[in-house]
């Protein structure tokens, strides 16, 4: 039996859950599909301090609060890995590894994932010292020395988080200025467990075949290379959009980010995109939530016009 909805939201992070709340409150039949647990990247975040209404809240707790809101007017949630979206007249068919769903509109809220550094040893030692999630893996490095790579919000915030359990954090950054928000920078500079290696790149992650033992750090001004012992390497060098299933629709830019207007509409009628997956600068829980509210409302208008 075909499963039919007014709107299917692909991705149940903060954007997707907000869109579900708005669309279901407008009496639409809504399904959120996600290949993992609802909450998205919030589940990998320790303290969230820039979501209004909460001075500080754990990412997974905020995810739970949002899920309770999102489903209170009947929005459904299901597991499913989406492999494609097909167009059939005004129908939008969402293909998953477990069958097809039909809807009149689709909201893409799949977010982004960590960019790989692309150096020798990264893949080999992934899960054996190389990590992209301090909240998930930090506890494995209790009282050890670890390396964080990057200079954005993620690198700096996760470095601070790691100091709760590790002995020392060395942040390796390719410039001598951080991109992270000032409040996080100041906190990191004050933290005695954190130091910074500026103008430097990690060019190799080394190990003893079982686990990471060191990184090779190259100063990009002097060219000098040094092998620095470390038990863990946390990589935060930005992110890439999760848009492979939507490539055929021609609604992404040359880097794969979704292109929309300010009503969250892509150039394909009935397909919207919100949150981190969208081509824009600021990637925040608050901006994803804002996008979700707009898309939830816009879907309602789109369906009214269709009928
Ligand atoms: P990001 O802001 O894109 O920062 C990536 C960092 O990695 C930059 O410092 C960049 O250096 C460096 N980098 C990029 N490619 C590299 C390479 N090949 N080798 C070495 N270094 C490299 O990524 P992010 O920190 O993951 O954050 C992503 C988005 O989420 C941002 O919009 C961020 O504001 C947001 N975010 C917000 C919060 C919060 O508000 N609490 C928390 C986490 C993330 P350069 O600086 O030289 O370019």
mmCIF file of C-alpha atoms and ligand atoms in Angstrom:
data_model
loop_
_atom_site.group_PDB
_atom_site.id
_atom_site.type_symbol
_atom_site.label_atom_id
_atom_site.label_comp_id
_atom_site.label_asym_id
_atom_site.label_seq_id
_atom_site.Cartn_x
_atom_site.Cartn_y
_atom_site.Cartn_z
ATOM 1 C CA UNK A 1 0.000 0.000 0.000
ATOM 2 C CA UNK A 2 1.352 3.430 -0.932
ATOM 3 C CA UNK A 3 1.904 5.743 1.974
ATOM 4 C CA UNK A 4 0.463 9.174 1.179
ATOM 5 C CA UNK A 5 1.038 12.510 2.882
ATOM 6 C CA UNK A 6 0.512 16.188 2.163
ATOM 7 C CA UNK A 7 4.149 16.892 2.922
ATOM 8 C CA UNK A 8 7.189 14.765 3.620
ATOM 9 C CA UNK A 9 10.056 16.352 5.496
ATOM 10 C CA UNK A 10 13.400 14.673 4.898
ATOM 11 C CA UNK A 11 15.536 15.143 7.993
ATOM 12 C CA UNK A 12 14.367 15.591 11.582
ATOM 13 C CA UNK A 13 16.830 18.133 12.899
ATOM 14 C CA UNK A 14 15.697 21.498 14.315
ATOM 15 C CA UNK A 15 14.627 22.793 10.885
ATOM 16 C CA UNK A 16 12.691 19.676 9.937
ATOM 17 C CA UNK A 17 10.976 19.419 13.319
ATOM 18 C CA UNK A 18 9.898 23.075 13.168
ATOM 19 C CA UNK A 19 8.522 22.628 9.663
ATOM 20 C CA UNK A 20 6.596 19.585 10.945
ATOM 21 C CA UNK A 21 5.153 21.635 13.786
ATOM 22 C CA UNK A 22 3.954 24.428 11.494
ATOM 23 C CA UNK A 23 2.605 22.176 8.753
ATOM 24 C CA UNK A 24 0.754 19.817 11.113
ATOM 25 C CA UNK A 25 -0.672 22.758 13.060
ATOM 26 C CA UNK A 26 -2.077 23.915 9.703
ATOM 27 C CA UNK A 27 -3.847 20.540 9.590
ATOM 28 C CA UNK A 28 -1.633 18.960 6.931
ATOM 29 C CA UNK A 29 -0.749 15.261 6.979
ATOM 30 C CA UNK A 30 2.967 15.318 7.728
ATOM 31 C CA UNK A 31 5.728 12.724 7.784
ATOM 32 C CA UNK A 32 9.276 13.351 8.984
ATOM 33 C CA UNK A 33 11.735 10.814 7.586
ATOM 34 C CA UNK A 34 15.217 10.476 9.040
ATOM 35 C CA UNK A 35 17.929 7.858 8.640
ATOM 36 C CA UNK A 36 18.847 8.287 12.318
ATOM 37 C CA UNK A 37 17.543 9.602 15.597
ATOM 38 C CA UNK A 38 15.553 12.840 15.534
ATOM 39 C CA UNK A 39 17.589 15.864 16.580
ATOM 40 C CA UNK A 40 20.307 15.746 13.934
ATOM 41 C CA UNK A 41 23.539 17.450 14.929
ATOM 42 C CA UNK A 42 22.005 18.561 18.246
ATOM 43 C CA UNK A 43 22.622 14.990 19.388
ATOM 44 C CA UNK A 44 26.384 15.536 19.006
ATOM 45 C CA UNK A 45 26.392 18.858 20.836
ATOM 46 C CA UNK A 46 27.095 19.320 24.528
ATOM 47 C CA UNK A 47 25.811 22.636 25.855
ATOM 48 C CA UNK A 48 23.706 24.884 23.615
ATOM 49 C CA UNK A 49 23.904 28.439 24.940
ATOM 50 C CA UNK A 50 22.521 30.380 21.993
ATOM 51 C CA UNK A 51 19.001 29.050 21.675
ATOM 52 C CA UNK A 52 16.588 31.557 23.219
ATOM 53 C CA UNK A 53 14.500 30.340 26.111
ATOM 54 C CA UNK A 54 17.275 28.180 27.532
ATOM 55 C CA UNK A 55 20.316 29.712 29.229
ATOM 56 C CA UNK A 56 22.070 26.441 28.590
ATOM 57 C CA UNK A 57 20.647 23.092 27.527
ATOM 58 C CA UNK A 58 22.214 19.809 26.440
ATOM 59 C CA UNK A 59 21.808 19.223 22.690
ATOM 60 C CA UNK A 60 19.974 15.870 23.084
ATOM 61 C CA UNK A 61 17.602 17.442 25.657
ATOM 62 C CA UNK A 62 16.759 20.261 23.239
ATOM 63 C CA UNK A 63 16.159 17.630 20.528
ATOM 64 C CA UNK A 64 13.672 15.839 22.800
ATOM 65 C CA UNK A 65 11.837 19.096 23.639
ATOM 66 C CA UNK A 66 11.568 19.921 19.925
ATOM 67 C CA UNK A 67 10.328 16.432 19.065
ATOM 68 C CA UNK A 68 7.555 16.696 21.652
ATOM 69 C CA UNK A 69 6.501 20.045 20.122
ATOM 70 C CA UNK A 70 6.802 18.836 16.547
ATOM 71 C CA UNK A 71 4.554 15.800 17.020
ATOM 72 C CA UNK A 72 1.850 17.352 19.240
ATOM 73 C CA UNK A 73 -0.451 18.089 16.257
ATOM 74 C CA UNK A 74 -0.127 14.687 14.618
ATOM 75 C CA UNK A 75 3.079 14.871 12.568
ATOM 76 C CA UNK A 76 4.512 11.379 12.149
ATOM 77 C CA UNK A 77 8.134 10.328 12.325
ATOM 78 C CA UNK A 78 9.722 7.305 10.652
ATOM 79 C CA UNK A 79 13.153 5.880 9.978
ATOM 80 C CA UNK A 80 14.190 5.786 6.354
ATOM 81 C CA UNK A 81 17.189 6.445 4.172
ATOM 82 C CA UNK A 82 16.060 8.534 1.224
ATOM 83 C CA UNK A 83 17.774 7.650 -2.045
ATOM 84 C CA UNK A 84 15.851 9.881 -4.500
ATOM 85 C CA UNK A 85 12.886 12.174 -5.022
ATOM 86 C CA UNK A 86 10.917 11.651 -8.254
ATOM 87 C CA UNK A 87 8.388 13.956 -9.901
ATOM 88 C CA UNK A 88 5.119 12.604 -11.310
ATOM 89 C CA UNK A 89 2.807 15.447 -12.304
ATOM 90 C CA UNK A 90 2.091 17.281 -9.079
ATOM 91 C CA UNK A 91 3.048 14.231 -7.009
ATOM 92 C CA UNK A 92 6.414 14.147 -5.277
ATOM 93 C CA UNK A 93 7.621 10.588 -4.712
ATOM 94 C CA UNK A 94 10.165 10.001 -1.985
ATOM 95 C CA UNK A 95 12.132 6.824 -2.600
ATOM 96 C CA UNK A 96 13.721 5.148 0.413
ATOM 97 C CA UNK A 97 15.625 1.904 0.895
ATOM 98 C CA UNK A 98 12.381 0.568 2.347
ATOM 99 C CA UNK A 99 9.848 1.616 -0.296
ATOM 100 C CA UNK A 100 8.167 4.737 -1.668
ATOM 101 C CA UNK A 101 6.133 7.509 -0.084
ATOM 102 C CA UNK A 102 3.874 9.884 -2.023
ATOM 103 C CA UNK A 103 3.271 13.533 -1.165
ATOM 104 C CA UNK A 104 2.271 16.803 -2.742
ATOM 105 C CA UNK A 105 5.284 18.609 -1.303
ATOM 106 C CA UNK A 106 8.724 17.780 0.060
ATOM 107 C CA UNK A 107 10.900 19.751 2.450
ATOM 108 C CA UNK A 108 14.590 18.847 2.347
ATOM 109 C CA UNK A 109 16.137 19.332 5.789
ATOM 110 C CA UNK A 110 19.018 16.876 5.614
ATOM 111 C CA UNK A 111 21.691 19.245 6.955
ATOM 112 C CA UNK A 112 25.388 18.761 6.489
ATOM 113 C CA UNK A 113 28.100 16.402 7.667
ATOM 114 C CA UNK A 114 31.712 16.830 8.739
ATOM 115 C CA UNK A 115 34.190 17.503 5.980
ATOM 116 C CA UNK A 116 37.084 15.060 5.903
ATOM 117 C CA UNK A 117 40.599 16.460 6.236
ATOM 118 C CA UNK A 118 41.897 14.152 3.511
ATOM 119 C CA UNK A 119 45.296 13.269 4.974
ATOM 120 C CA UNK A 120 47.074 9.903 5.286
ATOM 121 C CA UNK A 121 45.913 7.985 8.347
ATOM 122 C CA UNK A 122 42.538 9.758 8.672
ATOM 123 C CA UNK A 123 40.446 6.950 7.254
ATOM 124 C CA UNK A 124 42.657 4.160 8.588
ATOM 125 C CA UNK A 125 42.389 5.381 12.199
ATOM 126 C CA UNK A 126 38.781 6.594 12.061
ATOM 127 C CA UNK A 127 37.154 5.237 15.224
ATOM 128 C CA UNK A 128 40.602 4.281 16.551
ATOM 129 C CA UNK A 129 41.696 7.763 17.602
ATOM 130 C CA UNK A 130 40.281 9.867 14.783
ATOM 131 C CA UNK A 131 36.873 11.360 15.623
ATOM 132 C CA UNK A 132 34.461 14.028 14.407
ATOM 133 C CA UNK A 133 32.400 14.106 17.610
ATOM 134 C CA UNK A 134 33.834 15.088 20.991
ATOM 135 C CA UNK A 135 30.545 14.443 22.765
ATOM 136 C CA UNK A 136 30.441 10.878 21.399
ATOM 137 C CA UNK A 137 34.105 9.925 21.815
ATOM 138 C CA UNK A 138 35.702 12.332 24.311
ATOM 139 C CA UNK A 139 35.387 9.893 27.207
ATOM 140 C CA UNK A 140 37.757 7.442 25.465
ATOM 141 C CA UNK A 141 40.585 9.967 25.958
ATOM 142 C CA UNK A 142 40.334 10.578 29.680
ATOM 143 C CA UNK A 143 43.612 12.059 31.014
ATOM 144 C CA UNK A 144 45.258 11.826 27.583
ATOM 145 C CA UNK A 145 46.597 14.491 25.217
ATOM 146 C CA UNK A 146 44.438 15.161 22.162
ATOM 147 C CA UNK A 147 44.594 17.311 19.016
ATOM 148 C CA UNK A 148 41.736 19.391 17.611
ATOM 149 C CA UNK A 149 41.960 20.598 14.007
ATOM 150 C CA UNK A 150 40.163 23.763 12.821
ATOM 151 C CA UNK A 151 39.398 27.297 13.966
ATOM 152 C CA UNK A 152 35.593 27.589 13.686
ATOM 153 C CA UNK A 153 32.869 27.348 16.319
ATOM 154 C CA UNK A 154 32.905 23.564 16.303
ATOM 155 C CA UNK A 155 36.672 23.250 16.835
ATOM 156 C CA UNK A 156 36.781 25.802 19.637
ATOM 157 C CA UNK A 157 33.616 24.694 21.441
ATOM 158 C CA UNK A 158 34.527 21.028 21.255
ATOM 159 C CA UNK A 159 38.081 21.771 22.445
ATOM 160 C CA UNK A 160 36.576 23.438 25.512
ATOM 161 C CA UNK A 161 34.228 20.485 26.012
ATOM 162 C CA UNK A 162 37.123 18.012 25.819
ATOM 163 C CA UNK A 163 39.012 19.747 28.652
ATOM 164 C CA UNK A 164 36.458 18.258 31.047
ATOM 165 C CA UNK A 165 37.998 14.819 30.574
ATOM 166 C CA UNK A 166 41.315 14.998 28.740
ATOM 167 C CA UNK A 167 44.683 16.111 30.094
ATOM 168 C CA UNK A 168 45.498 18.636 27.361
ATOM 169 C CA UNK A 169 44.135 19.875 24.017
ATOM 170 C CA UNK A 170 46.332 21.213 21.228
ATOM 171 C CA UNK A 171 44.285 23.124 18.628
ATOM 172 C CA UNK A 172 46.037 23.152 15.261
ATOM 173 C CA UNK A 173 44.785 25.944 13.010
ATOM 174 C CA UNK A 174 45.975 26.962 9.561
ATOM 175 C CA UNK A 175 45.861 30.716 10.319
ATOM 176 C CA UNK A 176 46.577 32.779 13.455
ATOM 177 C CA UNK A 177 42.993 33.956 13.845
ATOM 178 C CA UNK A 178 39.969 31.965 14.833
ATOM 179 C CA UNK A 179 36.679 32.062 12.983
ATOM 180 C CA UNK A 180 34.735 31.042 16.124
ATOM 181 C CA UNK A 181 32.451 33.447 17.994
ATOM 182 C CA UNK A 182 34.313 35.791 20.359
ATOM 183 C CA UNK A 183 32.767 34.437 23.544
ATOM 184 C CA UNK A 184 34.031 30.942 22.739
ATOM 185 C CA UNK A 185 37.457 32.256 21.714
ATOM 186 C CA UNK A 186 37.888 34.082 25.016
ATOM 187 C CA UNK A 187 36.873 31.020 26.979
ATOM 188 C CA UNK A 188 39.373 28.889 25.069
ATOM 189 C CA UNK A 189 42.237 31.381 25.484
ATOM 190 C CA UNK A 190 41.620 31.423 29.245
ATOM 191 C CA UNK A 191 41.514 27.649 29.537
ATOM 192 C CA UNK A 192 44.827 26.340 30.878
ATOM 193 C CA UNK A 193 44.309 22.935 29.280
ATOM 194 C CA UNK A 194 44.161 24.387 25.747
ATOM 195 C CA UNK A 195 46.986 25.707 23.619
ATOM 196 C CA UNK A 196 47.106 26.677 19.954
ATOM 197 C CA UNK A 197 49.504 25.813 17.152
ATOM 198 C CA UNK A 198 49.025 28.617 14.626
ATOM 199 C CA UNK A 199 49.754 28.748 10.887
ATOM 200 C CA UNK A 200 49.890 24.974 10.838
ATOM 201 C CA UNK A 201 48.303 21.991 9.143
ATOM 202 C CA UNK A 202 48.137 18.380 10.212
ATOM 203 C CA UNK A 203 49.523 16.599 7.162
ATOM 204 C CA UNK A 204 49.453 13.023 8.488
ATOM 205 C CA UNK A 205 47.870 11.022 11.285
ATOM 206 C CA UNK A 206 50.214 8.295 12.478
ATOM 207 C CA UNK A 207 49.631 5.174 14.523
ATOM 208 C CA UNK A 208 50.880 1.771 15.597
ATOM 209 C CA UNK A 209 48.365 -0.058 13.344
ATOM 210 C CA UNK A 210 45.933 -0.337 16.287
ATOM 211 C CA UNK A 211 45.455 3.306 17.305
ATOM 212 C CA UNK A 212 46.643 6.873 16.761
ATOM 213 C CA UNK A 213 49.976 7.737 18.367
ATOM 214 C CA UNK A 214 50.941 11.087 16.788
ATOM 215 C CA UNK A 215 50.228 13.719 14.155
ATOM 216 C CA UNK A 216 52.675 15.294 11.719
ATOM 217 C CA UNK A 217 52.229 19.059 11.912
ATOM 218 C CA UNK A 218 53.604 21.354 9.223
ATOM 219 C CA UNK A 219 54.068 25.083 9.761
ATOM 220 C CA UNK A 220 52.720 26.626 6.566
ATOM 221 C CA UNK A 221 54.935 29.714 6.902
ATOM 222 C CA UNK A 222 58.298 28.102 7.628
ATOM 223 C CA UNK A 223 57.662 24.691 6.091
ATOM 224 C CA UNK A 224 58.989 23.032 9.274
ATOM 225 C CA UNK A 225 57.489 19.641 10.118
ATOM 226 C CA UNK A 226 57.149 18.141 13.575
ATOM 227 C CA UNK A 227 55.767 14.848 14.874
ATOM 228 C CA UNK A 228 53.580 15.584 17.891
ATOM 229 C CA UNK A 229 52.484 12.669 20.124
ATOM 230 C CA UNK A 230 48.695 12.519 20.617
ATOM 231 C CA UNK A 231 46.129 9.904 21.555
ATOM 232 C CA UNK A 232 43.188 11.425 19.701
ATOM 233 C CA UNK A 233 42.495 13.660 16.723
ATOM 234 C CA UNK A 234 39.206 15.574 16.548
ATOM 235 C CA UNK A 235 38.609 17.032 13.085
ATOM 236 C CA UNK A 236 36.396 20.120 12.673
ATOM 237 C CA UNK A 237 37.268 21.620 9.296
ATOM 238 C CA UNK A 238 33.789 22.589 8.192
ATOM 239 C CA UNK A 239 31.003 20.622 6.623
ATOM 240 C CA UNK A 240 29.499 19.469 3.349
ATOM 241 C CA UNK A 241 25.798 19.278 2.443
ATOM 242 C CA UNK A 242 23.955 15.969 2.414
ATOM 243 C CA UNK A 243 22.260 16.363 -0.956
ATOM 244 C CA UNK A 244 23.335 13.392 -3.064
ATOM 245 C CA UNK A 245 19.742 12.012 -3.387
ATOM 246 C CA UNK A 246 18.563 15.374 -4.808
ATOM 247 C CA UNK A 247 21.322 15.985 -7.366
ATOM 248 C CA UNK A 248 19.183 14.814 -10.309
ATOM 249 C CA UNK A 249 16.600 17.523 -9.581
ATOM 250 C CA UNK A 250 19.109 20.253 -10.471
ATOM 251 C CA UNK A 251 18.390 22.312 -7.348
ATOM 252 C CA UNK A 252 21.893 22.442 -5.858
ATOM 253 C CA UNK A 253 24.814 24.758 -6.571
ATOM 254 C CA UNK A 254 28.212 23.556 -7.806
ATOM 255 C CA UNK A 255 29.231 22.592 -4.241
ATOM 256 C CA UNK A 256 26.014 20.687 -3.548
ATOM 257 C CA UNK A 257 24.248 23.257 -1.319
ATOM 258 C CA UNK A 258 20.500 23.695 -1.963
ATOM 259 C CA UNK A 259 19.499 26.925 -3.640
ATOM 260 C CA UNK A 260 16.226 28.531 -2.492
ATOM 261 C CA UNK A 261 14.503 31.887 -2.465
ATOM 262 C CA UNK A 262 13.675 33.554 0.849
ATOM 263 C CA UNK A 263 10.421 31.552 0.981
ATOM 264 C CA UNK A 264 12.535 28.363 1.076
ATOM 265 C CA UNK A 265 11.322 27.342 -2.416
ATOM 266 C CA UNK A 266 13.702 25.574 -4.758
ATOM 267 C CA UNK A 267 13.156 26.008 -8.472
ATOM 268 C CA UNK A 268 11.127 22.766 -8.556
ATOM 269 C CA UNK A 269 7.532 23.510 -7.481
ATOM 270 C CA UNK A 270 6.598 21.719 -4.282
ATOM 271 C CA UNK A 271 10.198 21.107 -3.206
ATOM 272 C CA UNK A 272 11.526 23.279 -0.410
ATOM 273 C CA UNK A 273 14.865 23.274 1.435
ATOM 274 C CA UNK A 274 15.700 24.536 4.922
ATOM 275 C CA UNK A 275 18.477 24.744 7.495
ATOM 276 C CA UNK A 276 22.141 23.834 7.085
ATOM 277 C CA UNK A 277 21.595 22.155 3.716
ATOM 278 C CA UNK A 278 20.748 25.536 2.198
ATOM 279 C CA UNK A 279 23.280 27.799 0.475
ATOM 280 C CA UNK A 280 23.728 30.525 3.113
ATOM 281 C CA UNK A 281 26.240 31.780 5.645
ATOM 282 C CA UNK A 282 25.004 31.274 9.172
ATOM 283 C CA UNK A 283 24.396 27.684 10.228
ATOM 284 C CA UNK A 284 22.690 27.764 13.585
ATOM 285 C CA UNK A 285 19.851 25.981 15.367
ATOM 286 C CA UNK A 286 18.031 29.315 15.404
ATOM 287 C CA UNK A 287 18.369 29.846 11.649
ATOM 288 C CA UNK A 288 17.246 26.278 10.904
ATOM 289 C CA UNK A 289 14.215 26.824 13.125
ATOM 290 C CA UNK A 290 13.419 30.081 11.314
ATOM 291 C CA UNK A 291 13.668 28.369 7.942
ATOM 292 C CA UNK A 292 11.431 25.555 9.208
ATOM 293 C CA UNK A 293 8.676 27.956 10.263
ATOM 294 C CA UNK A 294 8.723 29.662 6.880
ATOM 295 C CA UNK A 295 8.686 26.387 4.937
ATOM 296 C CA UNK A 296 5.884 24.908 7.071
ATOM 297 C CA UNK A 297 3.738 27.927 6.262
ATOM 298 C CA UNK A 298 4.791 28.088 2.598
ATOM 299 C CA UNK A 299 3.854 24.443 2.057
ATOM 300 C CA UNK A 300 0.371 25.232 3.287
ATOM 301 C CA UNK A 301 0.059 28.107 0.763
ATOM 302 C CA UNK A 302 1.470 25.939 -2.025
ATOM 303 C CA UNK A 303 -1.099 23.189 -1.383
ATOM 304 C CA UNK A 304 -3.949 25.717 -1.263
ATOM 305 C CA UNK A 305 -2.966 26.961 -4.722
ATOM 306 C CA UNK A 306 -2.651 23.406 -6.020
ATOM 307 C CA UNK A 307 -6.227 22.493 -5.023
HETATM 308 P P1 LIG B 1 33.536 26.393 9.828
HETATM 309 O O1 LIG B 1 32.926 27.564 10.516
HETATM 310 O O2 LIG B 1 33.423 26.279 8.348
HETATM 311 O O3 LIG B 1 35.075 26.361 10.241
HETATM 312 C C1 LIG B 1 35.942 25.424 9.669
HETATM 313 C C2 LIG B 1 37.344 25.677 10.186
HETATM 314 O O4 LIG B 1 38.213 24.706 9.637
HETATM 315 C C3 LIG B 1 37.891 27.055 9.791
HETATM 316 O O5 LIG B 1 38.595 27.612 10.849
HETATM 317 C C4 LIG B 1 38.817 26.721 8.608
HETATM 318 O O6 LIG B 1 39.933 27.568 8.541
HETATM 319 C C5 LIG B 1 39.278 25.326 8.949
HETATM 320 N N1 LIG B 1 39.549 24.530 7.759
HETATM 321 C C6 LIG B 1 38.759 24.352 6.667
HETATM 322 N N2 LIG B 1 39.340 23.510 5.794
HETATM 323 C C7 LIG B 1 40.525 23.155 6.339
HETATM 324 C C8 LIG B 1 41.585 22.309 5.906
HETATM 325 N N3 LIG B 1 41.519 21.647 4.753
HETATM 326 N N4 LIG B 1 42.649 22.186 6.719
HETATM 327 C C9 LIG B 1 42.713 22.834 7.905
HETATM 328 N N5 LIG B 1 41.745 23.652 8.360
HETATM 329 C C10 LIG B 1 40.662 23.802 7.582
HETATM 330 O O7 LIG B 1 32.963 24.992 10.386
HETATM 331 P P2 LIG B 1 32.350 24.604 11.814
HETATM 332 O O8 LIG B 1 33.165 25.131 12.918
HETATM 333 O O9 LIG B 1 32.111 23.145 11.743
HETATM 334 O O10 LIG B 1 30.952 25.329 11.834
HETATM 335 C C11 LIG B 1 30.003 25.094 10.787
HETATM 336 C C12 LIG B 1 28.829 26.048 10.988
HETATM 337 O O11 LIG B 1 28.120 25.715 12.178
HETATM 338 C C13 LIG B 1 29.265 27.505 11.141
HETATM 339 O O12 LIG B 1 28.313 28.332 10.538
HETATM 340 C C14 LIG B 1 29.264 27.697 12.637
HETATM 341 O O13 LIG B 1 29.081 29.049 13.030
HETATM 342 C C15 LIG B 1 28.093 26.824 13.065
HETATM 343 N N6 LIG B 1 28.257 26.379 14.458
HETATM 344 C C16 LIG B 1 27.736 27.184 15.428
HETATM 345 C C17 LIG B 1 27.868 26.846 16.750
HETATM 346 C C18 LIG B 1 27.283 27.760 17.796
HETATM 347 O O14 LIG B 1 26.705 28.776 17.445
HETATM 348 N N7 LIG B 1 27.363 27.479 19.077
HETATM 349 C C19 LIG B 1 28.573 25.680 17.112
HETATM 350 C C20 LIG B 1 29.113 24.886 16.110
HETATM 351 C C21 LIG B 1 28.962 25.257 14.774
HETATM 352 P P3 LIG B 1 39.812 29.126 8.122
HETATM 353 O O15 LIG B 1 39.271 29.824 9.321
HETATM 354 O O16 LIG B 1 41.215 29.483 7.781
HETATM 355 O O17 LIG B 1 38.900 29.137 6.935
#
